[in-house]
Amino acid sequence: MNFIRKLTVRSCVYRNFSVSAANNANYSCKLLVVGGGSGGCTIAAKFARRLKKDSVIVLEPSSEHYYQPLFTLVGAGVKRVAQTRRSAQSVLPQNAKWVQDAAASVNARDNCVTTAQGHVIKYEYIVIAVGVENDYAKVPGLLESLQDERSGVSSIYAAEYCENTWRDIKNFKGGEAIFTYPDTLIKCPGAPQKIAYLAESYFTKANVRSKTSVTYNTCLPVIFGVKKYAEALLKVVERKKINVNYKTVLKEIHPDRREAVFFNTADKTKEMTMRYDLLHVTPPMKTPEFLSSNKDIVDAAGYLCVDKYTLQHTKFPNMYGIGDCTNTPNSKTAAAIAKQCYVLEQNLLSSMQSAEPSQKYDGYGACPLLTSYNTCILAEFVYDGVPHETMPYDQARESAIAYYMKRDLFPFLYWHFMLKGYYHGPEFVRNIVNPFAK
Ligand SMILES: Cc1cc2nc3c(=O)[nH]c(=O)nc-3n(C[C@H](O)[C@H](O)[C@H](O)COP(=O)(O)OP(=O)(O)OC[C@H]3O[C@@H](n4cnc5c(N)ncnc54)[C@H](O)[C@@H]3O)c2cc1C
């Protein structure tokens, strides 16, 4: 381990040394934010306002920023993918310096990051916000199926494939429609079933439901992790006559035969082959390789080790993490980030003033579980699956208000307030409309 650390330190020094010869650049900053997605952009906005110009560097390779929560409604034909996309330039804070490159390694002991293009960025403080990525290779046959327009296989979990889900739902003439949930941690754990409910509603509207079997195969032993909402969702499943197979994971796809092979998590030797006409896949997910391979800062599963309350790294006090790439046991959602960003901001400010972080993240997350084209169960909860609702009605009830909040209000809040660092979740609204909520 020490040997590896020494090598990494040397690699930083070497790159600094080779700047002029290799056209590489050296940067240094007060705060380096790695990843400019939901979490990174929000935190960068907060600190770019507080610190001098270019004291914050955002390291982000992509020139486009997506509001991913709308991918579900893209898959259901309600929105177009273009409506979820903005240029990174337009959302990243003006006062921060954007280095358009990817982190290749983080040397937490020497406070520097080396980029894919060989630049070296020295920092005083760092926030890691690189999210999770789809691990297509884990399911043989998946990527080639997604890339084949006639395969009947799609996924709302990628900007490049989510419109194909709508194409497949719209063109579906009846038969076997299968929806999957993988055996890894995923972002928005509600989305794999939301798209099944929306598809079922569309099949009914298009008069193909009577000749269709809808199946939801999930690795989980329950329909949803929070009991209150799981009970409500089971009624939805029953009403919609959706077959649910628990502990059932997609192993491989044979696109030539339109067959999907599943295994049982309790007994992996038990396999089940199902024919499909439409297959919606939620791919396995993982953190980016530069992070998962850095054993100095991640847990055994490759997630950044942070204190689940303060979001400070457990070993390196000048390092914080936000969003999907950390090992906090909350539901990985943009809603969680809204709450985390305030805690992280306050705690990082304390660290900058040599004080101990004192703000605590309570594990808040929200999941608007769309159950049709005009209803939604708005699940809100904190650590240990304890419901924490904002509205003054029972949110386990399917409601139209929650549907329009998901479709129109949340994207508005995201683009105009959250990414600018001004939205910290619905606490403020909760205190007004539901003051007696626990
Ligand atoms: C289909 C779907 C439905 C969803 N529905 C909801 C919902 O209803 N409600 C909700 O709250 N949330 C929902 N989410 C989840 C939400 O979108 C994510 O939890 C949130 O975007 C995570 O933010 P993040 O900053 O952690 O990661 P991201 O927003 O994914 O950003 C990570 C960034 O890191 C960058 N990056 C990656 N590797 C590197 C590298 N090596 N160096 C530098 N940068 C790098 C990436 O380019 C990316 O910009 C949904 C997501 C999906 C896909």
Short mmCIF file of C-alpha atoms and ligand atoms in Angstrom, two decimals:
data_model
loop_
_atom_site.label_atom_id
_atom_site.label_comp_id
_atom_site.label_asym_id
_atom_site.label_seq_id
_atom_site.Cartn_x
_atom_site.Cartn_y
_atom_site.Cartn_z
CA MET A 1 0.00 0.00 0.00
CA ASN A 2 2.79 2.43 0.99
CA PHE A 3 4.61 1.60 -2.19
CA ILE A 4 1.53 2.49 -4.24
CA ARG A 5 1.12 5.75 -2.31
CA LYS A 6 4.75 6.67 -2.96
CA LEU A 7 4.28 5.97 -6.65
CA THR A 8 1.19 8.21 -6.77
CA VAL A 9 2.98 11.03 -4.95
CA ARG A 10 5.89 10.71 -7.34
CA SER A 11 3.52 10.74 -10.27
CA CYS A 12 2.16 14.13 -9.15
CA VAL A 13 5.67 15.53 -8.78
CA TYR A 14 6.76 14.12 -12.09
CA ARG A 15 3.86 15.69 -13.93
CA ASN A 16 4.59 19.07 -12.34
CA PHE A 17 8.14 18.73 -13.51
CA SER A 18 7.13 17.82 -17.06
CA VAL A 19 4.78 20.75 -17.59
CA SER A 20 6.57 22.72 -20.26
CA ALA A 21 7.83 19.71 -22.18
CA ALA A 22 4.53 17.86 -22.40
CA ASN A 23 2.16 20.81 -22.76
CA ASN A 24 0.57 19.94 -19.46
CA ALA A 25 -0.66 22.59 -17.07
CA ASN A 26 -0.39 22.96 -13.34
CA TYR A 27 -3.20 24.50 -11.40
CA SER A 28 -3.65 25.24 -7.76
CA CYS A 29 -6.77 26.31 -5.95
CA LYS A 30 -8.40 26.71 -2.58
CA LEU A 31 -11.21 24.29 -3.45
CA LEU A 32 -11.25 21.61 -6.11
CA VAL A 33 -14.64 20.15 -6.99
CA VAL A 34 -14.29 16.90 -8.92
CA GLY A 35 -17.42 16.34 -11.00
CA GLY A 36 -19.79 19.07 -12.16
CA GLY A 37 -23.09 17.16 -12.05
CA SER A 38 -25.92 17.85 -9.60
CA GLY A 39 -23.76 17.80 -6.47
CA GLY A 40 -20.56 19.30 -7.88
CA CYS A 41 -22.26 22.17 -9.67
CA THR A 42 -24.29 23.06 -6.57
CA ILE A 43 -21.31 23.08 -4.22
CA ALA A 44 -19.14 24.97 -6.72
CA ALA A 45 -21.85 27.65 -6.99
CA LYS A 46 -21.92 28.07 -3.22
CA PHE A 47 -18.16 28.46 -2.83
CA ALA A 48 -17.57 30.44 -6.02
CA ARG A 49 -19.76 33.11 -4.43
CA ARG A 50 -17.85 33.01 -1.16
CA LEU A 51 -14.27 32.83 -2.43
CA LYS A 52 -12.23 35.01 -4.79
CA LYS A 53 -12.52 34.47 -8.56
CA ASP A 54 -10.95 31.20 -9.73
CA SER A 55 -10.30 30.01 -6.16
CA VAL A 56 -12.69 27.20 -7.02
CA ILE A 57 -11.81 24.79 -9.81
CA VAL A 58 -14.41 22.40 -11.20
CA LEU A 59 -12.96 19.36 -12.92
CA GLU A 60 -15.67 18.06 -15.25
CA PRO A 61 -15.14 16.31 -18.61
CA SER A 62 -18.62 16.65 -20.07
CA SER A 63 -19.78 19.69 -22.02
CA GLU A 64 -23.40 18.82 -21.25
CA HIS A 65 -25.34 18.75 -18.00
CA TYR A 66 -28.51 16.65 -17.67
CA TYR A 67 -31.39 16.87 -15.23
CA GLN A 68 -31.59 13.08 -14.91
CA PRO A 69 -34.80 12.82 -12.85
CA LEU A 70 -36.74 13.75 -16.01
CA PHE A 71 -35.35 10.73 -17.92
CA THR A 72 -38.28 8.70 -16.54
CA LEU A 73 -40.77 11.05 -18.16
CA VAL A 74 -38.70 11.03 -21.36
CA GLY A 75 -39.03 7.23 -21.37
CA ALA A 76 -42.79 7.66 -20.96
CA GLY A 77 -43.05 10.14 -23.85
CA VAL A 78 -43.99 13.15 -21.68
CA LYS A 79 -40.71 15.04 -22.23
CA ARG A 80 -37.93 15.06 -24.83
CA VAL A 81 -34.33 14.42 -23.82
CA ALA A 82 -33.42 17.90 -25.12
CA GLN A 83 -35.57 19.33 -22.31
CA THR A 84 -33.32 17.66 -19.74
CA ARG A 85 -30.07 19.03 -21.20
CA ARG A 86 -28.15 22.30 -20.82
CA SER A 87 -24.56 23.14 -21.65
CA ALA A 88 -22.14 22.70 -18.75
CA GLN A 89 -20.85 26.19 -19.52
CA SER A 90 -24.27 27.67 -18.82
CA VAL A 91 -24.76 25.93 -15.46
CA LEU A 92 -21.27 25.98 -13.96
CA PRO A 93 -20.61 29.12 -11.88
CA GLN A 94 -18.92 31.98 -13.76
CA ASN A 95 -16.68 32.78 -10.83
CA ALA A 96 -15.15 29.29 -10.81
CA LYS A 97 -12.58 27.94 -13.24
CA TRP A 98 -13.81 24.99 -15.28
CA VAL A 99 -11.12 22.51 -16.30
CA GLN A 100 -12.76 20.32 -18.93
CA ASP A 101 -11.02 17.06 -18.19
CA ALA A 102 -11.50 13.93 -16.10
CA ALA A 103 -9.74 13.02 -12.86
CA ALA A 104 -7.36 10.11 -13.44
CA SER A 105 -6.06 9.83 -9.88
CA VAL A 106 -6.44 11.52 -6.52
CA ASN A 107 -3.47 11.73 -4.21
CA ALA A 108 -5.11 12.63 -0.92
CA ARG A 109 -1.80 12.62 0.95
CA ASP A 110 -0.18 15.15 -1.37
CA ASN A 111 -3.39 17.14 -2.00
CA CYS A 112 -3.32 16.83 -5.74
CA VAL A 113 -5.32 15.36 -8.58
CA THR A 114 -3.88 14.22 -11.90
CA THR A 115 -6.19 14.49 -14.88
CA ALA A 116 -6.62 12.20 -17.89
CA GLN A 117 -4.76 14.74 -20.05
CA GLY A 118 -1.90 14.80 -17.55
CA HIS A 119 -2.60 18.13 -15.84
CA VAL A 120 -1.96 18.39 -12.11
CA ILE A 121 -4.30 20.29 -9.82
CA LYS A 122 -3.12 21.11 -6.29
CA TYR A 123 -5.83 21.89 -3.79
CA GLU A 124 -6.30 22.93 -0.19
CA TYR A 125 -9.77 21.37 0.02
CA ILE A 126 -11.49 18.91 -2.25
CA VAL A 127 -15.09 17.80 -2.81
CA ILE A 128 -15.61 14.56 -4.70
CA ALA A 129 -18.89 14.53 -6.63
CA VAL A 130 -18.40 12.12 -9.52
CA GLY A 131 -21.67 10.19 -9.23
CA VAL A 132 -22.06 6.63 -10.47
CA GLU A 133 -21.92 5.22 -13.98
CA ASN A 134 -23.68 2.37 -15.74
CA ASP A 135 -21.79 -0.92 -15.74
CA TYR A 136 -23.12 -2.39 -18.99
CA ALA A 137 -20.34 -4.98 -19.20
CA LYS A 138 -21.74 -6.79 -16.17
CA VAL A 139 -24.68 -8.04 -18.25
CA PRO A 140 -23.51 -9.79 -21.43
CA GLY A 141 -25.66 -8.81 -24.41
CA LEU A 142 -26.91 -5.58 -22.80
CA LEU A 143 -24.84 -2.96 -24.61
CA GLU A 144 -25.30 -4.50 -28.07
CA SER A 145 -29.06 -4.72 -27.41
CA LEU A 146 -29.24 -1.08 -26.32
CA GLN A 147 -27.38 -0.06 -29.47
CA ASP A 148 -29.70 -2.03 -31.76
CA GLU A 149 -32.85 -0.06 -32.59
CA ARG A 150 -34.92 -3.17 -33.26
CA SER A 151 -33.96 -5.12 -30.15
CA GLY A 152 -36.86 -3.99 -27.96
CA VAL A 153 -34.30 -3.32 -25.20
CA SER A 154 -33.89 0.15 -23.71
CA SER A 155 -33.05 2.04 -20.53
CA ILE A 156 -34.12 5.34 -19.00
CA TYR A 157 -30.82 5.32 -17.11
CA ALA A 158 -28.82 6.94 -19.93
CA ALA A 159 -29.33 10.15 -21.89
CA GLU A 160 -28.53 8.31 -25.12
CA TYR A 161 -31.10 5.54 -24.61
CA CYS A 162 -34.02 7.04 -22.66
CA GLU A 163 -35.92 8.17 -25.76
CA ASN A 164 -35.71 4.59 -27.04
CA THR A 165 -37.81 3.50 -24.07
CA TRP A 166 -40.65 5.70 -25.35
CA ARG A 167 -40.11 4.37 -28.89
CA ASP A 168 -40.48 0.79 -27.58
CA ILE A 169 -43.51 1.56 -25.38
CA LYS A 170 -45.26 3.45 -28.20
CA ASN A 171 -44.63 0.70 -30.75
CA PHE A 172 -45.55 -2.15 -28.42
CA LYS A 173 -48.34 -4.31 -29.82
CA GLY A 174 -48.72 -6.68 -26.87
CA GLY A 175 -46.73 -9.61 -25.52
CA GLU A 176 -44.17 -9.83 -22.73
CA ALA A 177 -43.00 -6.54 -21.20
CA ILE A 178 -40.25 -7.00 -18.60
CA PHE A 179 -38.69 -4.39 -16.30
CA THR A 180 -35.55 -5.04 -14.23
CA TYR A 181 -33.71 -3.83 -11.10
CA PRO A 182 -30.04 -4.91 -10.71
CA ASP A 183 -28.05 -6.25 -7.76
CA THR A 184 -25.89 -3.17 -7.24
CA LEU A 185 -26.54 0.11 -5.54
CA ILE A 186 -28.35 2.38 -8.02
CA LYS A 187 -29.42 6.00 -8.22
CA CYS A 188 -33.13 6.70 -7.78
CA PRO A 189 -34.15 3.20 -6.70
CA GLY A 190 -37.79 4.07 -7.49
CA ALA A 191 -37.27 4.72 -11.21
CA PRO A 192 -37.14 1.03 -12.33
CA GLN A 193 -40.72 0.54 -11.12
CA LYS A 194 -41.95 4.03 -12.12
CA ILE A 195 -41.31 3.27 -15.78
CA ALA A 196 -43.16 -0.05 -15.42
CA TYR A 197 -46.24 1.76 -14.02
CA LEU A 198 -46.15 4.39 -16.76
CA ALA A 199 -45.76 1.75 -19.48
CA GLU A 200 -48.68 -0.20 -18.05
CA SER A 201 -50.84 2.94 -18.12
CA TYR A 202 -49.88 3.59 -21.72
CA PHE A 203 -50.61 -0.01 -22.75
CA THR A 204 -54.08 0.38 -21.23
CA LYS A 205 -54.65 3.64 -23.11
CA ALA A 206 -53.39 2.09 -26.36
CA ASN A 207 -55.71 -0.92 -25.95
CA VAL A 208 -52.91 -3.49 -25.86
CA ARG A 209 -53.03 -4.21 -22.14
CA SER A 210 -55.35 -7.21 -22.45
CA LYS A 211 -52.77 -9.01 -24.62
CA THR A 212 -49.81 -7.97 -22.49
CA SER A 213 -48.08 -9.47 -19.50
CA VAL A 214 -46.13 -6.92 -17.41
CA THR A 215 -43.36 -8.28 -15.17
CA TYR A 216 -41.07 -6.47 -12.73
CA ASN A 217 -37.98 -8.47 -11.72
CA THR A 218 -36.14 -6.93 -8.79
CA CYS A 219 -33.12 -8.04 -6.81
CA LEU A 220 -34.74 -6.64 -3.66
CA PRO A 221 -36.86 -8.72 -1.27
CA VAL A 222 -39.42 -5.87 -1.07
CA ILE A 223 -41.05 -3.51 -3.56
CA PHE A 224 -39.58 -0.40 -1.86
CA GLY A 225 -37.27 0.16 1.11
CA VAL A 226 -39.64 2.31 3.17
CA LYS A 227 -42.53 0.31 4.66
CA LYS A 228 -45.16 3.03 4.49
CA TYR A 229 -44.70 3.53 0.73
CA ALA A 230 -44.11 -0.17 0.05
CA GLU A 231 -47.61 -0.90 1.34
CA ALA A 232 -49.11 1.71 -1.00
CA LEU A 233 -47.06 0.46 -3.95
CA LEU A 234 -48.18 -3.13 -3.43
CA LYS A 235 -51.75 -1.93 -3.98
CA VAL A 236 -50.66 -0.24 -7.21
CA VAL A 237 -48.97 -3.46 -8.36
CA GLU A 238 -52.08 -5.44 -7.53
CA ARG A 239 -54.43 -3.01 -9.29
CA LYS A 240 -52.23 -2.95 -12.38
CA LYS A 241 -51.83 -6.75 -12.33
CA ILE A 242 -48.04 -6.55 -12.57
CA ASN A 243 -46.15 -9.78 -11.83
CA VAL A 244 -43.36 -9.08 -9.36
CA ASN A 245 -40.45 -11.49 -8.95
CA TYR A 246 -38.30 -10.59 -5.94
CA LYS A 247 -34.61 -11.50 -5.55
CA THR A 248 -34.45 -11.91 -9.32
CA VAL A 249 -31.54 -10.38 -11.22
CA LEU A 250 -30.84 -10.02 -14.94
CA LYS A 251 -27.76 -12.10 -15.79
CA GLU A 252 -27.56 -11.92 -19.57
CA ILE A 253 -29.51 -11.11 -22.70
CA HIS A 254 -29.69 -13.13 -25.92
CA PRO A 255 -30.95 -10.50 -28.36
CA ASP A 256 -31.05 -12.96 -31.30
CA ARG A 257 -33.67 -15.06 -29.45
CA ARG A 258 -35.21 -12.17 -27.49
CA GLU A 259 -34.50 -14.01 -24.27
CA ALA A 260 -33.33 -12.70 -20.92
CA VAL A 261 -31.73 -14.95 -18.32
CA PHE A 262 -32.29 -14.15 -14.63
CA PHE A 263 -30.80 -15.67 -11.48
CA ASN A 264 -32.17 -15.89 -7.98
CA THR A 265 -30.13 -14.04 -5.35
CA ALA A 266 -30.92 -16.64 -2.68
CA ASP A 267 -29.68 -19.50 -4.87
CA LYS A 268 -27.57 -18.30 -7.79
CA THR A 269 -27.72 -21.68 -9.50
CA LYS A 270 -31.47 -21.20 -9.95
CA GLU A 271 -31.88 -19.57 -13.34
CA MET A 272 -34.98 -18.52 -15.24
CA THR A 273 -35.10 -17.69 -18.95
CA MET A 274 -37.85 -15.32 -20.03
CA ARG A 275 -38.85 -14.33 -23.56
CA TYR A 276 -39.51 -10.63 -24.03
CA ASP A 277 -41.06 -8.31 -26.57
CA LEU A 278 -40.06 -5.25 -24.56
CA LEU A 279 -37.25 -5.27 -22.02
CA HIS A 280 -36.49 -2.23 -19.90
CA VAL A 281 -33.14 -2.63 -18.15
CA THR A 282 -31.86 -0.74 -15.15
CA PRO A 283 -28.13 -1.41 -15.56
CA PRO A 284 -25.81 -2.32 -12.68
CA MET A 285 -23.91 0.77 -11.52
CA LYS A 286 -20.49 1.56 -10.08
CA THR A 287 -18.33 4.54 -9.19
CA PRO A 288 -15.78 5.71 -11.80
CA GLU A 289 -12.65 3.56 -11.93
CA PHE A 290 -10.20 6.28 -10.80
CA LEU A 291 -12.20 6.45 -7.56
CA SER A 292 -13.07 2.80 -6.92
CA SER A 293 -9.43 1.75 -7.44
CA ASN A 294 -8.12 4.29 -4.91
CA LYS A 295 -8.18 2.14 -1.78
CA ASP A 296 -6.90 5.06 0.30
CA ILE A 297 -10.25 6.85 0.09
CA VAL A 298 -12.98 4.31 -0.74
CA ASP A 299 -14.77 1.45 0.99
CA ALA A 300 -14.74 -2.16 -0.18
CA ALA A 301 -17.53 -1.45 -2.68
CA GLY A 302 -15.60 1.47 -4.21
CA TYR A 303 -17.63 4.32 -2.67
CA LEU A 304 -15.98 7.37 -1.08
CA CYS A 305 -15.76 6.87 2.69
CA VAL A 306 -17.39 9.82 4.40
CA ASP A 307 -19.01 10.33 7.77
CA LYS A 308 -22.71 9.76 7.10
CA TYR A 309 -23.66 12.87 9.07
CA THR A 310 -20.93 15.43 8.35
CA LEU A 311 -20.00 14.24 4.81
CA GLN A 312 -16.33 14.73 5.72
CA HIS A 313 -13.92 12.02 4.59
CA THR A 314 -13.21 9.56 7.38
CA LYS A 315 -9.41 9.81 6.90
CA PHE A 316 -8.66 13.11 5.18
CA PRO A 317 -10.27 16.11 6.91
CA ASN A 318 -9.80 18.43 3.90
CA MET A 319 -11.83 16.05 1.71
CA TYR A 320 -15.63 15.93 1.50
CA GLY A 321 -18.05 13.99 -0.67
CA ILE A 322 -21.52 14.63 -1.98
CA GLY A 323 -24.11 12.75 -4.04
CA ASP A 324 -24.20 9.27 -5.50
CA CYS A 325 -20.47 8.43 -5.17
CA THR A 326 -20.33 8.49 -1.36
CA ASN A 327 -21.00 5.59 0.98
CA THR A 328 -23.74 7.36 2.98
CA PRO A 329 -26.64 4.90 3.36
CA ASN A 330 -29.33 7.20 1.94
CA SER A 331 -31.34 6.84 -1.23
CA LYS A 332 -29.17 8.24 -4.04
CA THR A 333 -31.23 11.11 -5.41
CA ALA A 334 -30.93 14.75 -6.45
CA ALA A 335 -33.33 15.50 -3.59
CA ALA A 336 -30.72 14.13 -1.16
CA ILE A 337 -28.10 16.41 -2.67
CA ALA A 338 -30.24 19.49 -2.04
CA LYS A 339 -30.10 18.70 1.67
CA GLN A 340 -26.48 17.53 1.66
CA CYS A 341 -25.19 20.69 -0.04
CA TYR A 342 -26.16 22.90 2.90
CA VAL A 343 -24.56 20.53 5.43
CA LEU A 344 -21.44 20.22 3.33
CA GLU A 345 -21.19 23.98 2.80
CA GLN A 346 -21.38 24.71 6.52
CA ASN A 347 -18.99 21.92 7.48
CA LEU A 348 -16.44 22.78 4.83
CA LEU A 349 -16.53 26.40 5.98
CA SER A 350 -15.80 25.16 9.50
CA SER A 351 -12.87 23.11 8.20
CA MET A 352 -11.56 26.18 6.37
CA GLN A 353 -11.65 28.02 9.71
CA SER A 354 -9.89 25.13 11.49
CA ALA A 355 -13.07 24.22 13.37
CA GLU A 356 -14.79 20.85 13.64
CA PRO A 357 -17.73 20.22 11.30
CA SER A 358 -20.95 20.37 13.28
CA GLN A 359 -23.85 20.25 10.80
CA LYS A 360 -25.48 16.85 10.38
CA TYR A 361 -27.12 15.34 7.31
CA ASP A 362 -30.19 13.36 8.40
CA GLY A 363 -30.26 11.06 5.37
CA TYR A 364 -33.11 12.94 3.68
CA GLY A 365 -34.09 11.66 0.27
CA ALA A 366 -37.22 11.89 -1.84
CA CYS A 367 -38.63 9.71 -4.56
CA PRO A 368 -41.63 10.82 -6.60
CA LEU A 369 -43.05 7.42 -7.51
CA LEU A 370 -45.06 8.05 -10.67
CA THR A 371 -47.90 5.55 -10.80
CA SER A 372 -49.59 6.81 -13.99
CA TYR A 373 -49.66 9.81 -16.35
CA ASN A 374 -51.32 11.95 -13.69
CA THR A 375 -50.64 10.34 -10.31
CA CYS A 376 -47.64 10.03 -8.04
CA ILE A 377 -46.74 8.85 -4.54
CA LEU A 378 -44.25 11.35 -3.17
CA ALA A 379 -42.00 9.32 -0.85
CA GLU A 380 -39.87 11.43 1.49
CA PHE A 381 -37.79 9.87 4.22
CA VAL A 382 -34.61 10.10 6.28
CA TYR A 383 -32.06 7.54 7.51
CA ASP A 384 -33.46 4.13 8.53
CA GLY A 385 -36.47 4.57 6.24
CA VAL A 386 -38.33 6.96 8.52
CA PRO A 387 -40.94 8.96 6.54
CA HIS A 388 -40.41 12.74 6.65
CA GLU A 389 -43.16 14.36 4.61
CA THR A 390 -43.51 17.95 3.47
CA MET A 391 -47.13 18.17 2.36
CA PRO A 392 -50.09 18.36 4.77
CA TYR A 393 -51.66 15.19 3.33
CA ASP A 394 -50.73 11.52 3.50
CA GLN A 395 -48.08 11.27 0.79
CA ALA A 396 -48.50 7.51 0.44
CA ARG A 397 -51.73 8.43 -1.38
CA GLU A 398 -51.49 8.68 -5.16
CA SER A 399 -51.98 12.33 -6.01
CA ALA A 400 -52.08 14.61 -9.05
CA ILE A 401 -50.33 17.43 -7.17
CA ALA A 402 -47.26 15.26 -6.65
CA TYR A 403 -47.28 14.34 -10.36
CA TYR A 404 -47.16 17.97 -11.45
CA MET A 405 -44.55 18.77 -8.83
CA LYS A 406 -42.35 16.04 -10.30
CA ARG A 407 -43.02 17.10 -13.90
CA ASP A 408 -42.85 20.89 -13.59
CA LEU A 409 -41.90 22.22 -10.16
CA PHE A 410 -38.82 20.09 -9.39
CA PRO A 411 -37.06 20.78 -12.72
CA PHE A 412 -37.72 24.50 -12.22
CA LEU A 413 -36.25 24.40 -8.70
CA TYR A 414 -33.27 22.44 -9.99
CA TRP A 415 -32.23 24.75 -12.82
CA HIS A 416 -33.05 28.07 -11.15
CA PHE A 417 -32.25 27.49 -7.49
CA MET A 418 -30.46 24.24 -6.68
CA LEU A 419 -27.65 24.44 -9.24
CA LYS A 420 -27.08 28.04 -8.19
CA GLY A 421 -26.65 26.91 -4.60
CA TYR A 422 -29.90 28.44 -3.28
CA TYR A 423 -32.09 25.40 -2.67
CA HIS A 424 -31.64 23.24 0.43
CA GLY A 425 -34.62 20.94 0.16
CA PRO A 426 -38.20 21.47 1.29
CA GLU A 427 -37.54 22.11 5.01
CA PHE A 428 -38.59 25.73 4.71
CA VAL A 429 -41.88 24.81 2.97
CA ARG A 430 -42.47 21.95 5.43
CA ASN A 431 -42.21 24.28 8.39
CA ILE A 432 -44.95 26.46 6.89
CA VAL A 433 -47.41 23.98 5.36
CA ASN A 434 -46.89 21.06 7.72
CA PRO A 435 -45.53 22.57 10.94
CA PHE A 436 -46.45 19.59 13.12
CA ALA A 437 -44.62 17.02 10.97
CA LYS A 438 -42.10 15.04 12.99
C1 LIG B 1 -33.64 7.59 -14.63
C2 LIG B 1 -33.32 8.42 -13.43
C3 LIG B 1 -34.34 8.90 -12.64
C4 LIG B 1 -34.07 9.66 -11.51
N1 LIG B 1 -35.11 10.16 -10.80
C5 LIG B 1 -34.87 10.96 -9.73
C6 LIG B 1 -35.94 11.57 -9.02
O1 LIG B 1 -37.10 11.40 -9.35
N2 LIG B 1 -35.64 12.37 -7.97
C7 LIG B 1 -34.35 12.62 -7.59
O2 LIG B 1 -34.12 13.37 -6.66
N3 LIG B 1 -33.30 12.01 -8.24
C8 LIG B 1 -33.52 11.21 -9.29
N4 LIG B 1 -32.47 10.65 -9.98
C9 LIG B 1 -31.12 10.63 -9.37
C10 LIG B 1 -30.32 11.91 -9.58
O3 LIG B 1 -30.33 12.29 -10.92
C11 LIG B 1 -28.90 11.63 -9.11
O4 LIG B 1 -28.95 11.12 -7.80
C12 LIG B 1 -28.06 12.89 -9.10
O5 LIG B 1 -28.00 13.47 -10.38
C13 LIG B 1 -26.65 12.55 -8.63
O6 LIG B 1 -25.84 13.68 -8.66
P1 LIG B 1 -24.24 13.51 -8.55
O7 LIG B 1 -23.69 14.88 -8.57
O8 LIG B 1 -23.90 12.61 -7.46
O9 LIG B 1 -23.87 12.74 -9.90
P2 LIG B 1 -24.09 13.23 -11.38
O10 LIG B 1 -25.15 14.28 -11.47
O11 LIG B 1 -24.28 12.00 -12.17
O12 LIG B 1 -22.72 13.94 -11.74
C14 LIG B 1 -21.49 13.28 -11.73
C15 LIG B 1 -20.55 14.11 -12.60
O13 LIG B 1 -19.23 13.62 -12.43
C16 LIG B 1 -18.61 13.67 -13.68
N5 LIG B 1 -17.48 12.72 -13.67
C17 LIG B 1 -17.53 11.38 -13.83
N6 LIG B 1 -16.27 10.87 -13.81
C18 LIG B 1 -15.45 11.92 -13.60
C19 LIG B 1 -14.04 12.06 -13.50
N7 LIG B 1 -13.23 10.99 -13.60
N8 LIG B 1 -13.52 13.29 -13.28
C20 LIG B 1 -14.32 14.37 -13.18
N9 LIG B 1 -15.66 14.31 -13.30
C21 LIG B 1 -16.20 13.10 -13.51
C22 LIG B 1 -19.69 13.30 -14.67
O14 LIG B 1 -19.37 13.76 -15.97
C23 LIG B 1 -20.90 14.00 -14.08
O15 LIG B 1 -21.07 15.29 -14.62
C24 LIG B 1 -32.72 9.93 -11.15
C25 LIG B 1 -31.68 9.46 -11.96
C26 LIG B 1 -31.97 8.73 -13.09
C27 LIG B 1 -30.85 8.27 -13.97
#
